[in-house]
Backbone as ProteinMPNN parsed JSONL, in Angstrom:
{"seq_chain_A": "XXXXXXXXXXXXXXXXXXXXXXXXXXXXXXXXXXXXXXXXXXXXXXXXXXXXXXXXXXXXXXXXXXXXXXXXXXXXXXXXXXXXXXXXXXXXXXXXXXXXXXXXXXXXXXXXXXXXXXXXXXXXXXXXXXXXXXXXXXXXXXXXXXXXXXX", "coords_chain_A": {"N_chain_A": [[-128.576, 108.349, -94.198], [-126.575, 109.444, -95.74], [-124.315, 108.281, -94.6], [-124.49, 105.557, -95.424], [-124.139, 105.871, -98.175], [-121.502, 106.755, -98.31], [-120.192, 104.576, -97.149], [-120.826, 102.606, -99.011], [-119.408, 103.508, -101.255], [-116.806, 102.915, -100.607], [-116.477, 100.229, -100.875], [-114.966, 97.45, -102.484], [-114.845, 96.964, -105.999], [-116.82, 94.45, -107.498], [-115.365, 91.387, -108.636], [-114.901, 90.64, -112.045], [-115.983, 88.093, -114.367], [-113.849, 87.475, -116.081], [-111.711, 88.28, -114.515], [-111.709, 86.402, -112.554], [-110.974, 84.123, -113.794], [-108.112, 82.246, -115.021], [-105.344, 83.861, -116.727], [-105.543, 84.335, -120.308], [-104.585, 81.506, -122.24], [-102.893, 81.859, -124.496], [-101.662, 84.266, -123.86], [-100.27, 83.616, -121.497], [-98.501, 81.752, -122.5], [-96.868, 83.304, -124.176], [-95.717, 85.007, -122.266], [-94.336, 83.146, -120.723], [-92.566, 82.13, -122.638], [-90.953, 84.391, -123.165], [-89.721, 84.644, -120.655], [-88.347, 82.171, -120.363], [-86.665, 82.29, -122.588], [-85.013, 84.381, -121.829], [-83.553, 83.157, -119.821], [-82.275, 81.166, -121.315], [-80.676, 82.769, -122.95], [-78.861, 83.806, -121.107], [-77.669, 81.447, -120.218], [-76.403, 80.613, -122.542], [-74.347, 82.347, -122.754], [-74.857, 84.779, -123.844], [-76.144, 86.636, -122.376], [-77.66, 89.603, -121.019], [-78.184, 92.67, -119.18], [-80.944, 93.159, -119.363], [-82.003, 90.599, -119.576], [-81.484, 89.422, -117.086], [-82.95, 91.183, -115.544], [-85.522, 90.571, -116.45], [-85.778, 87.979, -115.43], [-85.571, 88.483, -112.708], [-87.855, 89.966, -112.366], [-89.76, 87.955, -112.684], [-89.276, 86.443, -110.387], [-90.111, 88.235, -108.367], [-92.809, 88.682, -109.127], [-93.816, 86.08, -108.871], [-93.531, 85.78, -106.13], [-95.246, 87.829, -105.153], [-97.666, 86.863, -106.075], [-98.323, 84.848, -104.414], [-100.378, 83.772, -101.726], [-99.82, 82.962, -99.03], [-96.656, 82.192, -98.593], [-95.201, 78.96, -98.646], [-92.722, 77.33, -96.581], [-90.884, 76.084, -98.358], [-91.437, 77.373, -100.822], [-90.814, 79.998, -100.157], [-88.075, 79.717, -99.526], [-87.056, 78.905, -102.042], [-87.626, 81.153, -103.694], [-86.253, 83.205, -102.379], [-83.649, 82.212, -102.609], [-83.399, 82.269, -105.401], [-83.514, 85.014, -105.842], [-81.132, 85.743, -104.581], [-79.287, 84.389, -106.22], [-79.625, 85.759, -108.677], [-78.929, 88.316, -107.886], [-76.248, 87.908, -107.274], [-75.3, 87.369, -109.836], [-75.736, 89.856, -111.05], [-74.017, 91.46, -109.555], [-71.534, 90.347, -110.2], [-71.455, 90.921, -112.957], [-71.458, 93.696, -112.825], [-68.933, 94.159, -111.973], [-67.367, 93.777, -114.152], [-67.63, 91.219, -115.102], [-69.28, 88.463, -116.863], [-72.77, 88.208, -117.74], [-73.991, 85.675, -116.26], [-74.771, 82.33, -115.098], [-74.133, 79.74, -112.757], [-74.262, 76.148, -113.174], [-75.79, 75.063, -111.066], [-77.103, 77.37, -110.174], [-78.516, 78.017, -112.452], [-80.336, 75.88, -112.471], [-81.882, 76.533, -110.232], [-83.174, 78.908, -111.049], [-84.558, 77.91, -113.226], [-86.376, 76.254, -111.893], [-87.919, 78.219, -110.616], [-89.045, 79.501, -112.844], [-90.637, 77.438, -113.871], [-92.363, 77.064, -111.703], [-93.612, 79.591, -111.676], [-94.839, 79.525, -114.182], [-96.797, 77.598, -113.664], [-98.298, 79.017, -111.801], [-99.299, 81.116, -113.409], [-100.896, 79.666, -115.144], [-102.9, 78.706, -113.501], [-103.841, 80.412, -111.409], [-106.271, 82.98, -110.632], [-106.721, 85.723, -112.894], [-106.833, 88.216, -111.699], [-105.117, 88.047, -109.568], [-102.604, 88.082, -110.754], [-102.682, 90.664, -111.819], [-102.813, 92.212, -109.463], [-100.347, 91.483, -108.332], [-98.635, 92.561, -110.239], [-99.195, 95.282, -109.899], [-98.233, 95.652, -107.281], [-95.518, 95.085, -107.665], [-94.82, 97.155, -109.41], [-95.368, 99.425, -107.794], [-93.476, 98.993, -105.768], [-91.071, 99.057, -107.217], [-91.077, 101.673, -108.211], [-91.377, 103.162, -105.899], [-89.375, 102.457, -103.94], [-87.302, 101.13, -105.057], [-85.964, 97.946, -105.968], [-84.726, 96.015, -103.581], [-84.62, 93.702, -102.04], [-86.54, 90.696, -101.589], [-89.65, 91.469, -100.216], [-90.559, 90.921, -96.85], [-93.14, 88.706, -95.73], [-96.201, 90.322, -95.105], [-95.092, 92.834, -94.916], [-95.11, 94.12, -97.306]], "CA_chain_A": [[-128.487, 108.035, -95.616], [-125.257, 109.846, -96.2], [-123.352, 107.286, -94.109], [-124.554, 104.393, -96.3], [-123.561, 106.215, -99.476], [-120.056, 106.777, -98.14], [-119.763, 103.198, -96.92], [-120.966, 101.891, -100.283], [-118.377, 103.923, -102.204], [-115.523, 102.361, -100.199], [-116.421, 98.803, -101.196], [-114.236, 97.079, -103.689], [-115.682, 96.544, -107.114], [-116.838, 92.984, -107.615], [-114.511, 90.858, -109.696], [-115.613, 90.171, -113.229], [-115.732, 86.695, -114.734], [-112.501, 87.402, -116.638], [-110.75, 88.439, -113.427], [-111.737, 85.183, -111.755], [-110.372, 83.056, -114.596], [-106.687, 82.456, -115.318], [-105.043, 84.631, -117.938], [-105.686, 83.52, -121.523], [-103.454, 80.596, -122.476], [-101.963, 82.466, -125.462], [-100.928, 85.288, -123.124], [-99.321, 82.988, -120.573], [-97.449, 81.105, -123.294], [-95.937, 84.358, -124.603], [-94.981, 85.438, -121.081], [-93.43, 82.053, -120.385], [-91.524, 82.087, -123.666], [-90.034, 85.503, -122.901], [-88.952, 84.329, -119.449], [-87.443, 81.051, -120.627], [-85.637, 82.755, -123.527], [-84.048, 85.172, -121.058], [-82.68, 82.198, -119.152], [-81.454, 80.539, -122.356], [-79.671, 83.755, -123.377], [-77.816, 83.853, -120.075], [-76.948, 80.168, -120.205], [-75.594, 80.511, -123.755], [-73.271, 83.335, -122.709], [-75.29, 85.988, -124.536], [-77.021, 87.359, -121.465], [-77.498, 91.043, -120.803], [-78.909, 93.164, -118.008], [-82.385, 92.995, -119.591], [-82.373, 89.202, -119.321], [-81.502, 89.231, -115.637], [-84.103, 91.959, -115.063], [-86.714, 89.777, -116.763], [-85.843, 86.862, -114.48], [-85.843, 89.04, -111.385], [-89.28, 90.321, -112.394], [-90.498, 86.707, -112.46], [-89.128, 86.09, -108.968], [-90.976, 89.121, -107.596], [-94.214, 88.4, -109.439], [-94.155, 84.796, -108.251], [-93.663, 86.057, -104.693], [-96.449, 88.624, -104.908], [-98.863, 86.094, -106.422], [-98.586, 83.891, -103.345], [-101.117, 84.248, -100.558], [-98.935, 82.706, -97.899], [-95.633, 81.276, -99.101], [-94.761, 77.84, -97.82], [-91.27, 77.445, -96.355], [-90.158, 75.707, -99.576], [-91.601, 78.445, -101.809], [-90.047, 81.143, -99.649], [-86.654, 79.401, -99.687], [-86.732, 78.906, -103.471], [-87.641, 82.506, -104.239], [-85.143, 83.945, -101.78], [-82.426, 81.709, -103.237], [-83.38, 82.792, -106.77], [-83.151, 86.422, -105.749], [-79.705, 85.758, -104.256], [-78.583, 83.946, -107.425], [-79.654, 86.839, -109.666], [-78.151, 89.411, -107.318], [-74.846, 87.532, -107.458], [-75.003, 87.55, -111.258], [-75.667, 91.294, -111.315], [-72.794, 91.964, -108.92], [-70.403, 89.895, -111.025], [-71.466, 91.69, -114.206], [-71.104, 95.08, -112.507], [-67.481, 94.195, -111.771], [-66.712, 93.426, -115.403], [-67.86, 89.828, -115.494], [-70.377, 88.193, -117.79], [-74.09, 87.892, -117.205], [-74.044, 84.224, -116.354], [-75.192, 81.561, -113.931], [-73.549, 78.405, -112.665], [-75.264, 75.109, -113.443], [-76.702, 74.99, -109.916], [-77.931, 78.581, -110.189], [-79.417, 77.853, -113.592], [-81.391, 74.965, -112.042], [-82.756, 77.273, -109.314], [-84.006, 79.819, -111.84], [-85.454, 77.06, -114.003], [-87.456, 75.868, -110.981], [-88.78, 79.386, -110.421], [-89.819, 79.71, -114.066], [-91.658, 76.386, -113.918], [-93.324, 77.406, -110.657], [-94.386, 80.756, -112.124], [-95.702, 79.061, -115.276], [-97.973, 76.965, -113.033], [-99.111, 80.089, -111.23], [-99.995, 81.815, -114.49], [-101.895, 78.775, -115.728], [-103.946, 78.27, -112.578], [-104.395, 81.434, -110.526], [-107.128, 83.96, -111.307], [-105.95, 86.813, -113.496], [-106.752, 89.374, -110.804], [-103.936, 87.857, -108.714], [-101.467, 88.578, -111.539], [-102.825, 92.122, -111.898], [-102.423, 92.748, -108.158], [-98.905, 91.276, -108.191], [-97.986, 93.538, -111.114], [-99.339, 96.581, -109.231], [-97.308, 95.675, -106.148], [-94.169, 95.169, -108.214], [-94.658, 98.509, -109.935], [-95.268, 100.344, -106.659], [-92.204, 98.76, -105.094], [-89.991, 99.511, -108.098], [-91.116, 103.131, -108.291], [-91.287, 103.769, -104.573], [-88.173, 102.272, -103.138], [-86.307, 100.311, -105.731], [-86.008, 96.56, -105.529], [-83.528, 95.699, -102.826], [-84.746, 92.279, -101.742], [-87.938, 90.307, -101.468], [-90.249, 91.964, -98.977], [-91.003, 89.875, -95.942], [-94.601, 88.631, -95.682], [-96.864, 91.278, -94.242], [-94.462, 94.135, -94.973], [-95.327, 94.783, -98.61]], "C_chain_A": [[-127.091, 108.349, -96.145], [-124.198, 108.817, -95.784], [-123.331, 106.057, -95.014], [-123.931, 104.674, -97.66], [-122.04, 106.225, -99.397], [-119.523, 105.366, -97.976], [-119.792, 102.398, -98.223], [-119.829, 102.246, -101.241], [-117.004, 103.351, -101.854], [-115.402, 100.879, -100.513], [-115.612, 98.577, -102.461], [-115.23, 96.69, -104.765], [-115.691, 95.025, -107.165], [-115.963, 92.547, -108.79], [-115.362, 90.356, -110.851], [-115.263, 88.707, -113.476], [-114.294, 86.526, -115.241], [-111.437, 87.49, -115.55], [-110.655, 87.175, -112.567], [-111.115, 83.996, -112.484], [-108.875, 83.291, -114.743], [-106.524, 83.316, -116.57], [-105.243, 83.738, -119.159], [-104.413, 82.725, -121.799], [-102.434, 81.194, -123.449], [-101.091, 83.523, -124.777], [-99.88, 84.658, -122.225], [-98.195, 82.29, -121.331], [-96.413, 82.12, -123.762], [-95.088, 84.845, -123.428], [-93.928, 84.395, -120.709], [-92.27, 81.989, -121.374], [-90.495, 83.19, -123.434], [-89.128, 85.176, -121.713], [-87.921, 83.226, -119.699], [-86.347, 81.438, -121.616], [-84.596, 83.621, -122.832], [-83.055, 84.244, -120.365], [-81.747, 81.505, -120.153], [-80.35, 81.493, -122.808], [-78.53, 83.821, -122.369], [-76.992, 82.573, -120.102], [-76.01, 80.046, -121.414], [-74.431, 81.502, -123.773], [-73.612, 84.631, -123.407], [-76.201, 86.846, -123.668], [-76.652, 88.825, -121.333], [-78.309, 91.427, -119.572], [-80.414, 92.969, -118.165], [-82.848, 91.573, -119.289], [-82.455, 88.92, -117.823], [-82.678, 90.0, -115.027], [-85.406, 91.204, -115.29], [-86.879, 88.652, -115.737], [-86.126, 87.347, -113.067], [-87.312, 89.45, -111.27], [-90.129, 89.081, -112.113], [-90.441, 86.312, -110.989], [-90.081, 86.934, -108.126], [-92.453, 88.867, -107.875], [-94.659, 87.091, -108.804], [-94.376, 84.989, -106.759], [-94.979, 86.766, -104.401], [-97.732, 87.876, -105.239], [-99.218, 85.063, -105.345], [-99.429, 84.533, -102.248], [-100.22, 84.17, -99.333], [-97.875, 81.717, -98.384], [-95.336, 80.151, -98.109], [-93.263, 78.033, -97.551], [-90.456, 77.09, -97.606], [-90.243, 76.785, -100.647], [-90.756, 79.656, -101.419], [-88.552, 80.907, -99.879], [-86.237, 79.458, -101.156], [-86.648, 80.327, -104.011], [-86.54, 83.378, -103.639], [-83.806, 83.512, -102.372], [-82.304, 82.248, -104.663], [-82.991, 84.268, -106.783], [-81.653, 86.562, -105.475], [-78.857, 85.401, -105.477], [-78.503, 85.089, -108.444], [-78.864, 88.052, -109.176], [-76.656, 89.146, -107.499], [-74.416, 87.733, -108.911], [-74.855, 89.032, -111.611], [-74.389, 91.897, -110.738], [-71.571, 91.589, -109.744], [-70.322, 90.703, -112.318], [-71.05, 93.14, -113.968], [-69.602, 95.246, -112.304], [-66.732, 93.681, -113.002], [-66.883, 91.992, -115.847], [-68.995, 89.7, -116.49], [-71.679, 88.026, -117.029], [-74.23, 86.392, -117.351], [-74.508, 83.625, -115.038], [-74.436, 80.245, -113.934], [-74.647, 77.384, -112.981], [-76.267, 74.989, -112.309], [-77.644, 76.19, -109.891], [-78.953, 78.528, -111.315], [-80.607, 76.97, -113.192], [-82.383, 75.661, -111.097], [-83.709, 78.162, -110.106], [-84.988, 79.034, -112.706], [-86.641, 76.601, -113.145], [-88.436, 77.014, -110.774], [-89.642, 79.619, -111.657], [-90.94, 78.676, -114.193], [-92.755, 76.66, -112.896], [-94.217, 78.556, -111.105], [-95.303, 80.398, -113.298], [-96.965, 78.412, -114.709], [-98.893, 78.005, -112.401], [-99.949, 80.763, -112.312], [-101.115, 80.972, -115.084], [-103.075, 78.505, -114.796], [-104.585, 79.373, -111.747], [-105.281, 82.402, -111.301], [-106.311, 85.165, -111.785], [-105.857, 88.034, -112.586], [-105.558, 89.253, -109.857], [-102.679, 88.345, -109.442], [-101.516, 90.106, -111.589], [-102.405, 92.775, -110.579], [-100.912, 92.613, -107.934], [-98.152, 92.311, -109.028], [-98.056, 94.933, -110.494], [-98.355, 96.702, -108.066], [-95.866, 95.816, -106.614], [-93.879, 96.584, -108.711], [-94.508, 99.521, -108.807], [-93.925, 100.209, -105.95], [-91.045, 99.301, -105.922], [-89.919, 101.033, -108.157], [-90.826, 103.766, -106.943], [-89.942, 103.646, -103.904], [-87.057, 101.544, -103.865], [-86.383, 98.9, -105.189], [-84.685, 96.219, -104.866], [-83.503, 94.218, -102.476], [-86.226, 91.97, -101.595], [-88.489, 90.839, -100.153], [-90.715, 90.793, -98.119], [-92.524, 89.87, -95.915], [-95.145, 89.642, -94.673], [-96.255, 92.674, -94.284], [-94.699, 94.866, -96.288], [-96.714, 94.489, -99.111]], "O_chain_A": [[-126.517, 107.577, -96.914], [-123.283, 108.526, -96.555], [-122.253, 105.56, -95.341], [-123.269, 103.809, -98.233], [-121.365, 105.756, -100.313], [-118.521, 104.999, -98.59], [-118.886, 101.611, -98.498], [-119.339, 101.378, -101.964], [-116.123, 103.305, -102.713], [-114.306, 100.327, -100.421], [-115.586, 99.405, -103.372], [-116.307, 96.162, -104.485], [-114.672, 94.387, -106.901], [-115.843, 93.249, -109.795], [-116.403, 89.73, -110.654], [-114.349, 88.163, -112.857], [-113.609, 85.567, -114.885], [-110.388, 86.854, -115.647], [-109.631, 86.923, -111.932], [-110.772, 82.988, -111.867], [-108.415, 84.424, -114.604], [-107.454, 83.471, -117.362], [-105.125, 82.517, -119.059], [-103.303, 83.223, -121.61], [-101.23, 81.047, -123.241], [-99.908, 83.651, -125.092], [-98.734, 85.105, -122.191], [-97.061, 82.243, -120.855], [-95.215, 81.836, -123.749], [-93.886, 85.069, -123.575], [-92.779, 84.729, -120.42], [-91.119, 81.812, -120.974], [-89.292, 82.939, -123.501], [-87.919, 85.404, -121.763], [-86.765, 83.342, -119.292], [-85.217, 80.966, -121.498], [-83.422, 83.598, -123.203], [-81.856, 84.521, -120.329], [-80.57, 81.287, -119.864], [-79.214, 81.07, -123.025], [-77.362, 83.884, -122.751], [-75.765, 82.613, -120.018], [-74.943, 79.441, -121.313], [-73.624, 81.497, -124.701], [-72.752, 85.499, -123.552], [-76.943, 87.686, -124.178], [-75.501, 89.223, -121.51], [-79.027, 90.606, -119.002], [-81.094, 92.644, -117.191], [-83.96, 91.37, -118.802], [-83.383, 88.261, -117.355], [-83.323, 89.516, -114.097], [-86.287, 91.197, -114.43], [-87.979, 88.406, -115.242], [-86.845, 86.689, -112.315], [-87.93, 89.3, -110.216], [-91.113, 89.159, -111.377], [-91.446, 85.893, -110.416], [-90.781, 86.403, -107.264], [-93.261, 88.841, -106.947], [-95.759, 87.006, -108.259], [-95.308, 84.422, -106.189], [-95.733, 86.36, -103.517], [-98.793, 88.229, -104.723], [-100.301, 84.478, -105.375], [-99.22, 85.691, -101.888], [-99.911, 85.176, -98.694], [-98.167, 80.534, -98.565], [-95.236, 80.37, -96.902], [-92.613, 78.824, -98.234], [-89.444, 77.734, -97.882], [-89.249, 77.086, -101.308], [-90.074, 80.252, -102.253], [-87.848, 81.791, -100.367], [-85.18, 80.0, -101.479], [-85.696, 80.666, -104.713], [-85.959, 84.206, -104.34], [-82.931, 84.344, -102.609], [-81.215, 82.64, -105.084], [-82.226, 84.709, -107.641], [-80.986, 87.407, -106.072], [-77.834, 86.035, -105.737], [-77.439, 85.353, -109.004], [-78.208, 88.732, -109.966], [-75.894, 90.052, -107.836], [-73.312, 88.204, -109.183], [-73.964, 89.414, -112.37], [-73.757, 92.746, -111.367], [-70.681, 92.412, -109.961], [-69.237, 91.12, -112.725], [-70.375, 93.744, -114.802], [-69.066, 96.345, -112.446], [-65.601, 93.208, -112.898], [-66.332, 91.592, -116.872], [-69.594, 90.691, -116.906], [-71.688, 87.741, -115.832], [-74.549, 85.89, -118.429], [-74.622, 84.305, -114.018], [-74.135, 79.699, -114.995], [-75.826, 77.733, -113.044], [-77.463, 74.831, -112.553], [-78.836, 76.046, -109.62], [-80.102, 78.94, -111.153], [-81.75, 77.274, -113.533], [-83.585, 75.403, -111.16], [-84.915, 78.164, -109.856], [-86.128, 79.46, -112.893], [-87.776, 76.567, -113.62], [-89.649, 76.802, -110.759], [-90.834, 79.901, -111.539], [-92.06, 79.011, -114.579], [-93.94, 76.504, -113.194], [-95.436, 78.504, -110.935], [-96.417, 80.912, -113.393], [-98.067, 78.643, -115.208], [-100.117, 77.885, -112.462], [-101.154, 80.955, -112.151], [-102.155, 81.498, -115.479], [-104.145, 78.112, -115.261], [-105.765, 79.277, -111.41], [-105.067, 82.621, -112.494], [-105.336, 85.563, -111.147], [-104.905, 88.808, -112.688], [-105.043, 90.269, -109.391], [-101.796, 88.947, -108.83], [-100.489, 90.764, -111.419], [-101.709, 93.791, -110.59], [-100.276, 93.526, -107.407], [-97.151, 92.871, -108.58], [-97.084, 95.686, -110.555], [-97.72, 97.742, -107.892], [-95.086, 96.572, -106.033], [-92.809, 97.133, -108.452], [-93.626, 100.378, -108.853], [-93.312, 101.209, -105.576], [-90.138, 99.935, -105.383], [-88.832, 101.611, -108.153], [-90.125, 104.773, -106.852], [-89.421, 104.62, -103.36], [-85.971, 101.37, -103.314], [-86.826, 98.69, -104.059], [-83.649, 96.146, -105.527], [-82.47, 93.561, -102.608], [-87.057, 92.872, -101.489], [-87.868, 90.68, -99.102], [-91.21, 89.792, -98.637], [-93.142, 90.924, -96.062], [-94.633, 89.794, -93.565], [-96.84, 93.611, -93.741], [-94.514, 96.08, -96.377], [-97.093, 94.951, -100.187]]}, "name": "protein", "num_of_chains": 1, "seq": "XXXXXXXXXXXXXXXXXXXXXXXXXXXXXXXXXXXXXXXXXXXXXXXXXXXXXXXXXXXXXXXXXXXXXXXXXXXXXXXXXXXXXXXXXXXXXXXXXXXXXXXXXXXXXXXXXXXXXXXXXXXXXXXXXXXXXXXXXXXXXXXXXXXXXXX"}
């Protein structure tokens, strides 16, 4: 009897109806607006570290929300991470927080991709992605996208 009680306590809680549905549309619209405004601020020459951080957060969340990234998804998100890293490096050396037109297009693609994720994936996937991002940020700092199976 004791064995069954222990085994039962290790089971994951069943997902609620809300967890199986996408996030509320009003919530995803606000999230999307924040992300797109960060990109607009950078493009207009008014970008700051917070804007790049917001965009980097989107890259990581998009990555963590994927079950198994396709080669195209993997390439896009790795390129976006590289683009934002380059922007941070330039700003750290006295430059502006900016992106080239090509880099801007890459980040725009990521934002559109993430918007689709938020609109279609169950909310528990976003919650899990947020937990992973938080653990990674607190535990080791964000250095680069973790390879599949390592994070």
